[in-house]
Amino acid sequence: MNFDTFLIVDWSGGNDRGLAPKKDAIWAGVARKGKAEEPVYLRNRQVAEEWITAFLSDERKAKRRVMAGFDFAFGYPAGFGKVLTGSDDPFAIWDWFADRVEDSPKANNRFDLAGEINAMFPGAGPFWGNGLKRDIKRLPRKGNSRRGHGMPEKRAAEEMAKGAFPVWQLAGAGAVGSQVIMGLPMLSRLRKAFDAFVWPFEPLSGDIALVEVWPSLLSKVIAVTQPDDRIKDAHQVFTLAQALSALSPAELQNLLDVPITAEGSILGLGQEKLLTKAAVGPVAAPPLRNDCFALPPGVDWTPVATALRHLRENLSATTDVETVPLAEAAGRILATDVIAARSHPPTSNAAVDGYGFAGPAEEGDHIMSLQSGRAAAGHPFKGKVKAGHALRILTGADLPKGVDTVILQEDAHVTDKRVTFQGPLRQGANVRQAAEDMRAGKRILRAGRRLTPADLATGASAGIGAFEVQTQLRVGILSTGDELVTAGQPTGAGQIFDANHPMLSAIVAAWGHKVVDLGRAPDDKAKLRGILDDGAGQCDVIITSGGASAGDEDHMSSLLEDTGTFALWRIAMKPGRPMAMGLWQDKPVFGLPGNPVAALVCALVFARPALEVLAGGRWPAPEGFTARANFTKKKKAGRREYLRARISNGRVAIFPFEGSGRVSGASWATGLVELDERARDIKPGDPIRFIPFSSFGI
């Protein structure tokens, strides 16, 4: 959905505010292409409607599509229209008010009109808050004076929007009811004058759309960005107009994709993070420091723990942020905390099939009358269960009024008229309490988490339709060496098939990153330079294998050294040892050993956590467990060793050949035995640490 201009209006139900700009007045904000103009002060509703009408006319003449947002409710709670107009059509409500509201800069009839509307309802209310000195028949001054009017206190939108006030309050702090009554007539006239389409009452089309907004969705941004010389109301329309105009068409469509409802809704409700991101603008990931890989002076052989700690302390996210639909979010890394849009369960409901009543039930026999009807999931019982009565209720059904306890159907004897069972049964038995799992407004998932299928269920249950995630880390995979040939291709003298490239590509893909195939580089410094230049333009990080030491043909080390960011780590580990690291055009490069098993182990131990942090995630420490060895091994002190291993008959067996060129051992193994730097004399039955490959994310 594409709009050229965004107009945001902060409306007022009060009287004329005078010539000088003031708070609690009417303000209009306009933005195009992510840039907002200085807000316009409109002293009263008559001036405002004239200005808005002229503005929309000018935009239409300029052939610009306009989204016009107004900060008051476009509708009332379900059932109101039926009483007022005999129809659920929200536009009938607009026209009803347009025909009856009398308005001038200094006076209007909103309080008297509210009293007349209250007379259409039973009991007292639903409107309240008489702001005049004289009494008005059937309009209570206080909200707690109302009773029996039959209307919900809030629309579904206000229930979701933390801090939103109900539309029934006409006076006092937080009163929004007057804004609605005085705003709907204007909307009715604008809709007819411009053939405007209204969200979310109808699909948007044409060149002018009217939408309901609430600047408080951006309250945190507004609070920290408001200039000292700008009134808060003015800054609200400025910020919201700018945020909406900064959204891409797909992001805006994401806000608009809500069910059509006669109550109306608030644009962006539940998508506050997307709006906030648009309001603050793109946040570029900071570049890595040139010395991020440099170890302290004098360090030669680096213990594994020291190398890991150095990476953890010096690397940070290099990816950007994007919004993706829930269905596409599995495996992505959360860029921001996820806040529940709705409680789960939203209402208290039955955990079993049975019979609901008002508990508790003391020890002994209980006989209750069986009330007619039933409650089922998706089909709530609309009446109230009488005291001393029980109602048939099915698993997942909302608890009706008068029910707080459920007796399991297998524990009850039922006839056409009675339910009998044995107590005791505590109050609340067999009931899932509202919000016992997740509460609206509370954090349910933390930033940095890689989303699992279960996380999607958690988010969906809490009303989350999209996630703000880090863009996928683009990892270039490059093999080096004249001796390498793609498997299946003809080989020449001294050539071998490239095992590292497919292995590392598959590992990186399994970790959830995007693989960029950089192919193979010959032992030619100039050609390798060109491949790295090309890779830096496509990738966020590059992983190479081979050429990572200091030999005549180790051109990778030589090129990185020329950048002034080169670090050759001699890791005190086996297999592995040499790792070359540095920055190429500000993109990190990890140079792994050329032997396949050494490349595999270094990738699992070092590349995996480093890439996760660069991708915006948390540092993942592998989880191993203690098991008994079924092998014998003497180990010298000084280096950490990783042995290819598998569990066999409840004990750990190791691959009998330790050479890092024996690729088949990696296929045979299901994990690694990790032996720390101490000398060991391992015998069968000794405890050792086994780390499954699954703990390394493969």
XYZ file of C-alpha atoms in Angstrom:
698
model
C 0.000 0.000 0.000
C 1.557 3.289 -1.159
C 0.782 6.789 0.145
C 2.584 9.999 -0.745
C 1.486 12.134 2.191
C 0.710 11.373 5.815
C -1.452 13.765 7.803
C -1.805 13.203 11.564
C -4.304 15.249 13.568
C -4.328 15.543 17.365
C -8.005 16.359 17.971
C -9.703 18.157 20.863
C -13.196 18.105 22.357
C -12.713 21.446 24.091
C -13.479 25.036 23.164
C -11.401 27.596 21.245
C -7.819 27.814 22.601
C -6.930 31.290 21.340
C -4.386 32.691 18.917
C -1.185 31.581 20.688
C -0.251 27.883 20.325
C -1.202 25.885 23.431
C -1.251 22.325 24.665
C -4.479 20.312 24.605
C -5.405 22.051 21.351
C -5.665 20.706 17.814
C -2.390 20.075 16.003
C -1.728 18.739 12.516
C 1.473 17.053 11.362
C 2.413 16.363 7.741
C 5.194 14.144 6.425
C 6.380 12.868 3.063
C 9.161 10.404 2.294
C 10.219 10.100 5.917
C 10.536 13.850 6.527
C 8.005 15.762 8.626
C 7.089 19.422 8.350
C 6.712 21.753 11.311
C 3.346 21.010 13.022
C 0.383 23.338 12.398
C -1.591 24.832 15.318
C -5.386 24.930 14.814
C -7.186 26.912 17.498
C -10.612 25.240 17.278
C -12.553 22.539 15.434
C -14.062 24.893 12.884
C -10.642 26.236 11.883
C -9.265 22.697 11.887
C -11.952 21.234 9.624
C -11.562 24.115 7.184
C -7.767 23.650 7.129
C -7.992 19.843 6.720
C -10.530 20.165 3.901
C -8.335 22.639 2.037
C -5.243 20.484 2.625
C -6.879 17.341 1.241
C -8.169 19.274 -1.763
C -4.685 20.586 -2.529
C -3.161 17.106 -2.180
C -5.740 15.675 -4.545
C -5.002 18.401 -7.107
C -1.290 17.528 -6.778
C -2.225 13.874 -7.471
C -0.830 12.713 -4.135
C -2.387 9.861 -2.157
C -3.045 10.834 1.465
C -3.400 8.809 4.638
C -5.098 11.047 7.199
C -4.921 9.818 10.803
C -7.005 11.170 13.679
C -6.306 10.423 17.348
C -9.802 9.497 18.535
C -11.892 6.346 18.330
C -13.666 5.775 15.019
C -16.219 3.488 16.672
C -17.796 2.319 19.909
C -17.856 -1.043 21.701
C -19.880 -3.769 19.974
C -23.625 -3.351 20.359
C -23.700 0.438 20.663
C -24.661 1.071 17.042
C -27.555 -1.377 17.243
C -29.121 0.624 20.072
C -28.295 4.047 18.639
C -29.195 3.551 14.973
C -30.608 0.054 14.746
C -27.551 -1.003 12.722
C -23.992 -2.192 13.333
C -22.818 0.031 10.455
C -20.178 2.389 11.954
C -20.901 5.012 9.304
C -24.520 5.149 10.491
C -23.131 6.208 13.895
C -21.019 8.887 12.218
C -24.028 10.243 10.335
C -26.197 10.109 13.477
C -23.781 12.402 15.296
C -23.296 14.619 12.240
C -27.064 15.241 12.167
C -27.308 16.108 15.880
C -24.065 17.672 17.127
C -24.234 21.460 17.493
C -20.800 23.026 17.631
C -19.288 26.496 17.790
C -15.878 27.747 18.970
C -17.238 28.572 22.431
C -20.026 26.043 23.051
C -21.456 22.695 21.963
C -24.164 20.248 22.970
C -22.058 17.134 23.584
C -23.073 16.656 27.241
C -26.803 17.049 26.545
C -26.498 14.714 23.588
C -24.774 12.103 25.754
C -27.648 12.304 28.242
C -30.143 11.715 25.425
C -28.156 8.687 24.250
C -28.022 7.280 27.789
C -31.813 7.390 27.841
C -31.821 4.805 25.045
C -30.052 2.300 27.303
C -31.297 0.453 30.369
C -29.896 1.330 33.783
C -27.550 4.312 34.078
C -24.926 5.171 31.492
C -22.863 4.225 29.536
C -21.681 7.861 29.076
C -20.509 9.773 32.143
C -18.555 12.877 33.085
C -20.767 15.968 32.981
C -18.325 18.849 32.632
C -20.956 21.582 33.094
C -22.087 23.263 36.309
C -25.731 22.428 35.635
C -26.988 18.881 36.013
C -27.923 16.939 32.903
C -30.620 14.343 33.112
C -29.322 10.764 32.855
C -25.653 11.848 32.544
C -23.776 10.797 35.747
C -20.913 12.957 36.871
C -18.897 9.952 38.060
C -18.186 6.684 36.322
C -18.993 4.559 39.357
C -22.574 5.876 39.304
C -23.344 3.814 36.215
C -25.001 0.413 36.291
C -26.945 -1.996 34.110
C -26.452 -0.218 30.786
C -25.211 -3.409 29.116
C -22.254 -1.952 27.214
C -18.634 -3.172 27.450
C -16.386 -0.610 29.123
C -13.821 -0.684 26.317
C -13.422 -1.678 22.703
C -11.066 -4.545 21.952
C -8.496 -1.945 20.847
C -8.552 -0.167 24.208
C -8.223 -3.498 25.985
C -5.011 -4.144 24.039
C -3.615 -0.606 24.216
C -1.959 -0.143 27.590
C -3.145 3.118 29.177
C -5.999 3.761 26.735
C -9.166 5.279 28.222
C -12.742 4.169 27.452
C -14.862 6.183 25.016
C -17.616 6.796 27.591
C -15.755 9.403 29.693
C -16.612 12.969 28.643
C -14.818 15.079 31.252
C -11.897 14.903 33.664
C -8.348 13.575 33.293
C -8.032 11.126 30.401
C -11.443 11.968 28.933
C -11.571 10.946 25.278
C -15.322 10.578 24.893
C -15.788 14.252 24.033
C -13.178 14.020 21.287
C -15.107 11.151 19.716
C -18.493 12.866 19.792
C -17.028 16.080 18.388
C -14.811 14.290 15.858
C -17.184 11.815 14.215
C -19.298 14.526 12.532
C -16.179 15.910 10.866
C -15.160 12.413 9.692
C -18.636 11.903 8.257
C -18.351 15.111 6.259
C -14.775 14.400 5.068
C -15.708 10.890 3.997
C -18.565 12.161 1.847
C -16.743 15.186 0.482
C -13.721 13.200 -0.715
C -15.203 9.726 -1.239
C -12.593 8.666 1.297
C -12.045 5.102 2.403
C -11.905 4.314 6.093
C -9.656 1.788 7.851
C -10.444 -0.785 9.172
C -14.126 -0.584 8.217
C -13.454 -1.247 4.539
C -10.568 -2.166 2.218
C -8.550 0.925 1.356
C -8.706 2.253 -2.184
C -8.802 5.643 -3.875
C -6.528 8.553 -3.082
C -7.638 9.486 0.457
C -7.792 7.141 3.446
C -8.996 7.971 6.954
C -7.443 5.960 9.789
C -7.577 5.969 13.576
C -4.217 6.579 15.293
C -2.899 6.903 18.834
C 0.408 8.778 19.220
C 0.946 7.156 22.632
C 2.098 4.044 20.767
C 5.318 6.057 20.317
C 5.325 7.587 23.802
C 8.885 6.454 24.606
C 10.278 7.910 21.386
C 8.297 11.122 21.830
C 9.555 11.537 25.391
C 13.233 11.373 24.446
C 13.069 13.330 21.166
C 10.791 16.247 22.086
C 12.626 19.576 21.670
C 12.347 22.017 24.559
C 10.613 24.579 22.339
C 7.915 22.235 20.961
C 4.612 21.488 22.689
C 4.103 17.770 23.353
C 0.889 17.550 21.283
C 2.725 19.122 18.343
C 5.658 16.742 18.693
C 3.303 13.764 18.802
C 1.831 14.481 15.373
C 5.271 15.357 14.028
C 6.770 12.043 15.211
C 3.900 9.785 14.177
C 3.561 11.363 10.717
C 7.293 11.009 10.162
C 7.303 7.378 11.356
C 4.431 6.335 9.103
C 5.961 8.029 6.085
C 9.273 6.261 6.724
C 7.683 2.812 6.478
C 8.125 0.765 3.340
C 4.915 -0.152 1.481
C 5.212 -3.719 2.799
C 5.678 -2.511 6.376
C 2.692 -0.175 6.107
C 0.604 -3.003 4.674
C 1.623 -5.056 7.687
C 0.010 -2.397 9.911
C -3.131 -2.329 7.770
C -3.641 -6.092 7.667
C -6.202 -6.463 10.448
C -9.724 -7.914 10.337
C -12.571 -5.606 9.325
C -14.459 -4.708 12.496
C -17.385 -2.439 13.338
C -15.606 -1.254 16.494
C -12.607 0.119 14.644
C -8.997 -0.233 15.759
C -5.792 1.733 16.209
C -3.281 1.745 13.363
C -0.048 0.109 14.538
C -1.530 -1.468 17.660
C 0.555 -4.542 18.435
C 3.216 -3.346 15.963
C 4.766 -0.682 18.187
C 8.279 -1.963 17.564
C 7.903 -1.512 13.830
C 6.634 2.044 14.359
C 9.424 2.781 16.823
C 12.031 1.551 14.384
C 10.589 3.839 11.696
C 10.462 6.758 14.126
C 14.079 6.522 15.239
C 15.378 5.674 11.769
C 17.793 2.932 10.705
C 20.421 2.046 13.262
C 23.588 1.024 11.491
C 25.574 -1.737 13.133
C 28.902 -0.394 14.426
C 31.993 -1.523 12.511
C 34.438 -3.804 14.252
C 37.589 -2.191 15.605
C 40.801 -2.766 13.700
C 42.297 -4.408 16.769
C 39.378 -6.718 17.515
C 41.514 -9.804 16.875
C 44.769 -8.519 18.354
C 45.941 -10.469 21.382
C 47.957 -8.782 24.157
C 51.662 -8.223 23.390
C 53.869 -11.178 24.170
C 51.147 -13.790 23.752
C 52.376 -16.660 21.583
C 50.548 -19.897 22.275
C 46.968 -18.989 23.103
C 44.847 -21.193 25.374
C 41.420 -22.018 23.956
C 39.641 -20.278 26.853
C 41.670 -17.099 26.296
C 40.916 -17.074 22.572
C 37.179 -17.591 23.162
C 37.052 -14.880 25.819
C 38.863 -12.468 23.486
C 36.315 -13.060 20.710
C 33.383 -12.721 23.097
C 34.635 -9.399 24.450
C 35.594 -7.824 21.132
C 32.916 -8.877 18.648
C 29.483 -7.314 18.239
C 26.545 -7.428 15.852
C 27.221 -6.285 12.291
C 23.732 -6.913 10.896
C 20.758 -4.586 10.419
C 17.155 -5.011 11.587
C 14.067 -5.987 9.601
C 10.491 -7.021 10.346
C 9.299 -10.438 9.170
C 5.897 -12.142 9.472
C 5.557 -14.722 12.216
C 5.352 -17.583 9.724
C 8.775 -16.679 8.300
C 10.582 -16.019 11.584
C 11.762 -19.511 12.602
C 15.530 -19.618 12.927
C 15.899 -15.820 12.894
C 17.538 -13.822 15.697
C 15.361 -11.389 17.637
C 16.571 -7.797 17.377
C 14.318 -6.518 20.175
C 12.467 -7.920 23.141
C 9.013 -9.290 22.334
C 6.174 -7.899 24.445
C 2.896 -9.791 24.697
C 0.127 -7.951 22.848
C -2.518 -10.017 24.616
C -2.609 -12.165 27.726
C -2.610 -15.927 27.394
C -5.046 -17.299 28.128
C -6.990 -14.083 27.443
C -9.759 -15.258 29.766
C -10.052 -17.952 32.420
C -11.130 -21.222 30.805
C -11.782 -24.878 31.483
C -8.813 -27.256 31.483
C -11.025 -30.367 31.160
C -14.410 -31.513 29.942
C -16.768 -31.362 32.892
C -19.240 -29.203 34.791
C -18.582 -25.677 35.998
C -19.874 -24.087 39.187
C -18.902 -21.628 41.923
C -16.385 -23.380 44.186
C -15.032 -24.598 46.473
C -16.760 -27.883 47.228
C -16.233 -29.139 50.762
C -15.712 -32.803 51.602
C -18.777 -34.991 51.155
C -21.642 -35.402 48.704
C -22.703 -32.514 46.456
C -25.894 -32.234 44.430
C -26.345 -29.355 42.003
C -29.046 -28.463 39.535
C -27.896 -28.760 35.921
C -28.416 -25.412 34.215
C -29.575 -25.470 30.598
C -26.970 -24.780 27.922
C -23.240 -25.334 27.695
C -19.927 -23.522 27.207
C -17.529 -24.694 24.481
C -14.271 -23.380 23.033
C -15.155 -20.559 20.665
C -18.789 -20.622 21.793
C -19.019 -18.988 25.223
C -22.094 -19.287 27.408
C -23.688 -15.841 27.365
C -25.704 -16.039 30.562
C -24.768 -16.402 34.208
C -24.637 -19.684 36.096
C -26.873 -19.471 39.138
C -25.604 -20.186 42.630
C -25.975 -23.881 43.459
C -26.140 -24.771 39.748
C -23.621 -26.387 37.405
C -23.202 -25.964 33.664
C -21.793 -28.330 31.063
C -18.398 -26.964 29.985
C -15.838 -28.290 27.522
C -12.065 -27.985 27.456
C -10.907 -24.515 26.418
C -14.272 -22.831 26.946
C -14.329 -19.415 28.642
C -15.618 -19.627 32.190
C -19.107 -18.128 32.281
C -20.122 -15.670 34.962
C -20.775 -17.567 38.163
C -18.190 -20.283 37.418
C -14.701 -20.542 38.875
C -14.309 -24.308 39.362
C -14.781 -27.372 37.128
C -15.479 -30.949 38.175
C -14.042 -33.522 35.770
C -16.840 -35.274 33.886
C -15.462 -38.695 34.917
C -15.854 -37.669 38.566
C -19.486 -36.592 38.212
C -22.784 -38.451 37.905
C -25.172 -36.577 35.634
C -28.892 -36.813 34.941
C -31.080 -34.517 32.881
C -31.520 -32.207 35.846
C -28.716 -32.827 38.357
C -24.982 -33.200 38.765
C -23.703 -35.135 41.788
C -20.104 -35.644 42.862
C -17.877 -36.199 45.878
C -15.844 -33.376 47.435
C -13.502 -31.970 48.394
C -12.627 -29.817 45.372
C -10.654 -26.623 45.791
C -11.831 -23.371 44.271
C -10.247 -22.943 40.826
C -9.742 -26.669 40.266
C -9.394 -27.744 36.610
C -9.288 -24.112 35.480
C -6.669 -22.235 33.490
C -6.567 -18.755 34.958
C -6.478 -15.729 32.652
C -2.888 -14.598 31.937
C -1.406 -17.486 33.929
C 0.933 -18.200 31.005
C 1.656 -14.730 29.611
C 0.408 -11.274 30.564
C -0.204 -8.461 28.071
C 2.536 -5.833 28.211
C 5.130 -8.195 29.671
C 8.268 -9.444 27.934
C 7.919 -12.996 26.627
C 11.076 -13.368 24.501
C 14.442 -11.622 24.839
C 16.459 -9.917 22.135
C 19.322 -12.044 20.845
C 17.333 -15.280 20.949
C 17.270 -17.470 17.862
C 13.590 -18.188 17.338
C 12.429 -21.794 17.548
C 9.142 -23.280 16.296
C 7.979 -23.230 19.924
C 8.760 -19.488 20.068
C 6.438 -18.939 17.113
C 3.663 -20.654 19.074
C 4.461 -18.477 22.091
C 4.359 -15.307 20.003
C 1.172 -16.295 18.181
C -0.577 -17.084 21.469
C 0.300 -13.604 22.707
C -0.997 -11.895 19.544
C 2.367 -11.267 17.857
C 1.997 -11.327 14.081
C 5.522 -10.240 13.172
C 8.971 -10.060 14.737
C 11.782 -7.534 14.541
C 14.809 -9.657 13.690
C 18.383 -9.188 12.633
C 18.982 -9.508 8.933
C 20.591 -12.844 8.113
C 24.356 -12.850 8.421
C 25.851 -13.367 4.967
C 28.819 -15.702 5.317
C 31.185 -16.160 2.411
C 32.836 -19.580 2.115
C 36.179 -19.658 0.313
C 38.642 -22.519 -0.177
C 42.251 -21.759 -1.135
C 44.936 -23.814 -2.846
C 45.970 -24.966 -6.310
C 45.582 -28.577 -5.210
C 41.802 -28.410 -4.772
C 39.195 -29.637 -7.245
C 35.414 -29.838 -6.900
C 34.294 -33.369 -6.088
C 33.333 -35.271 -9.236
C 35.539 -33.190 -11.536
C 38.699 -34.562 -13.200
C 41.875 -34.250 -11.127
C 45.425 -33.602 -12.206
C 48.694 -34.648 -10.671
C 48.876 -33.765 -6.975
C 45.256 -32.582 -6.782
C 42.624 -33.574 -4.237
C 38.900 -33.033 -3.905
C 37.785 -30.024 -1.854
C 36.150 -31.391 1.324
C 36.115 -28.165 3.333
C 33.917 -26.084 1.055
C 30.801 -28.308 1.131
C 31.347 -29.115 4.812
C 31.672 -25.490 5.941
C 28.808 -24.366 3.706
C 26.497 -26.971 5.229
C 27.581 -26.103 8.769
C 27.027 -22.372 8.280
C 23.603 -23.010 6.742
C 22.699 -25.246 9.698
C 23.561 -22.363 12.014
C 20.906 -20.238 10.296
C 23.168 -17.935 8.291
C 23.030 -17.199 4.576
C 25.830 -18.936 2.673
C 27.594 -16.997 -0.088
C 29.685 -19.272 -2.302
C 32.994 -17.560 -3.036
C 34.381 -20.669 -4.729
C 38.082 -21.512 -4.612
C 41.092 -19.259 -4.850
C 44.343 -20.390 -6.491
C 47.705 -19.821 -4.859
C 47.916 -16.434 -6.491
C 47.990 -13.342 -4.291
C 46.509 -10.971 -6.867
C 43.622 -13.285 -7.710
C 42.939 -13.927 -4.015
C 42.835 -10.171 -3.450
C 40.202 -9.817 -6.182
C 38.085 -12.612 -4.689
C 38.243 -10.998 -1.237
C 37.282 -7.608 -2.718
C 34.287 -9.197 -4.397
C 33.378 -11.142 -1.258
C 33.511 -8.047 0.950
C 30.833 -6.482 -1.239
C 28.510 -9.477 -0.881
C 29.187 -10.724 2.636
C 29.137 -9.671 6.262
C 31.918 -12.123 7.156
C 34.222 -14.456 5.231
C 35.431 -17.913 6.248
C 38.387 -19.356 4.400
C 40.222 -22.637 4.743
C 43.874 -23.164 3.946
C 46.632 -20.561 3.618
C 46.194 -19.576 7.244
C 49.762 -20.095 8.404
C 53.025 -18.389 7.447
C 54.337 -20.462 4.537
C 55.377 -19.309 1.075
C 51.926 -19.965 -0.367
C 49.921 -18.751 2.632
C 48.693 -15.685 0.771
C 45.653 -15.215 3.012
C 47.884 -14.416 5.971
C 50.003 -12.142 3.816
C 47.030 -10.148 2.501
C 45.455 -9.721 5.924
C 48.792 -8.563 7.287
C 48.815 -5.781 4.689
C 45.545 -4.416 6.130
C 47.079 -3.821 9.552
C 44.365 -5.942 11.181
C 46.032 -9.343 10.877
C 46.300 -11.720 13.809
C 47.801 -15.199 13.478
C 46.604 -17.148 16.474
C 48.602 -20.197 17.449
C 45.890 -21.900 19.455
C 47.038 -24.361 22.086
C 44.716 -27.040 20.783
C 44.757 -30.225 18.765
C 43.651 -30.419 16.020
C 43.685 -26.831 14.813
C 46.521 -24.670 15.963
C 46.910 -21.953 13.242
C 44.016 -19.514 12.749
C 44.414 -16.343 10.717
C 41.995 -13.473 11.389
C 41.621 -9.914 10.268
C 39.377 -7.363 8.565
C 39.038 -6.984 4.819
C 37.257 -3.750 3.901
C 35.860 -3.759 7.462
C 34.488 -7.296 7.031
C 35.843 -9.932 9.454
C 37.749 -12.814 7.916
C 38.314 -16.133 9.699
C 41.111 -18.197 8.173
C 40.687 -21.822 9.225
C 43.272 -24.596 8.819
C 43.235 -26.553 5.586
C 43.028 -30.080 7.017
C 39.317 -30.994 7.083
C 39.124 -32.272 10.662
C 41.063 -29.264 11.961
C 38.800 -26.966 9.942
C 35.741 -28.692 11.385
C 36.895 -28.446 14.991
C 37.968 -24.793 14.672
C 34.648 -23.949 13.016
C 32.669 -25.561 15.827
C 34.740 -24.155 18.678
C 35.501 -20.649 17.376
C 33.498 -19.749 14.271
C 30.109 -20.825 15.610
C 29.971 -18.486 18.654
C 31.701 -15.663 16.763
C 29.205 -15.786 13.894
C 26.259 -15.889 16.280
C 27.447 -12.682 17.974
C 28.155 -11.005 14.617
C 24.600 -11.971 13.603
C 23.155 -10.207 16.663
C 22.633 -13.297 18.798
C 23.942 -14.445 22.150
C 27.219 -16.257 22.644
C 26.364 -19.996 22.521
C 28.464 -22.153 24.832
C 28.336 -25.852 23.891
C 26.687 -28.081 26.474
C 28.516 -31.324 27.136
C 28.123 -34.020 29.756
C 30.299 -36.391 31.700
C 30.456 -39.988 30.493
C 32.696 -43.000 30.993
C 35.528 -43.774 28.570
C 35.959 -47.141 26.913
C 39.393 -46.214 25.549
C 42.978 -45.728 26.720
C 44.942 -42.558 26.004
C 47.998 -40.768 27.352
C 47.868 -36.990 26.894
C 50.658 -34.480 27.468
C 50.074 -31.200 29.280
C 49.855 -27.878 27.423
C 47.194 -28.239 24.754
C 43.439 -28.801 24.757
C 42.495 -31.757 22.606
C 39.312 -32.625 20.755
C 38.819 -36.276 19.804
C 36.211 -37.529 17.384
C 33.961 -39.755 19.443
C 30.616 -41.482 19.752
C 28.554 -43.173 22.462
C 28.693 -46.953 22.222
C 26.926 -49.213 24.745
C 26.660 -46.314 27.187
C 30.355 -45.429 27.040
C 32.435 -43.105 24.877
C 34.493 -44.579 22.052
C 36.995 -42.515 20.076
C 38.053 -42.783 16.441
C 41.229 -44.885 16.451
C 43.178 -42.523 14.170
C 43.884 -38.963 15.303
C 45.274 -37.520 12.076
C 43.361 -34.381 11.057
C 43.317 -35.436 7.438
C 41.155 -38.506 8.156
C 37.815 -37.080 7.075
C 35.904 -40.338 7.563
C 36.359 -40.022 11.308
C 34.125 -36.949 11.307
C 31.342 -38.974 9.670
C 31.853 -41.844 12.123
C 31.646 -39.535 15.149
C 28.537 -38.102 16.805
C 30.456 -35.580 18.887
C 33.791 -34.624 20.411
C 35.621 -35.633 23.564
C 37.129 -32.485 25.086
C 40.325 -32.965 27.118
C 41.539 -29.843 28.901
C 45.145 -28.650 29.044
C 46.202 -30.955 31.888
C 48.185 -34.161 31.370
C 45.876 -37.164 31.418
C 46.310 -40.913 31.576
C 42.840 -42.098 30.602
C 41.773 -45.659 31.187
C 38.450 -47.395 30.466
C 35.825 -46.302 32.990
C 37.410 -42.885 33.665
C 35.049 -39.871 33.463
C 35.534 -37.665 30.413
C 33.579 -34.772 28.836
C 31.573 -35.562 25.704
C 30.030 -32.784 23.589
C 27.443 -33.974 21.029
C 27.586 -32.347 17.613
C 24.000 -31.221 18.250
C 25.329 -28.965 21.008
C 27.421 -27.226 18.358
C 24.281 -26.623 16.297
C 24.831 -29.346 13.671
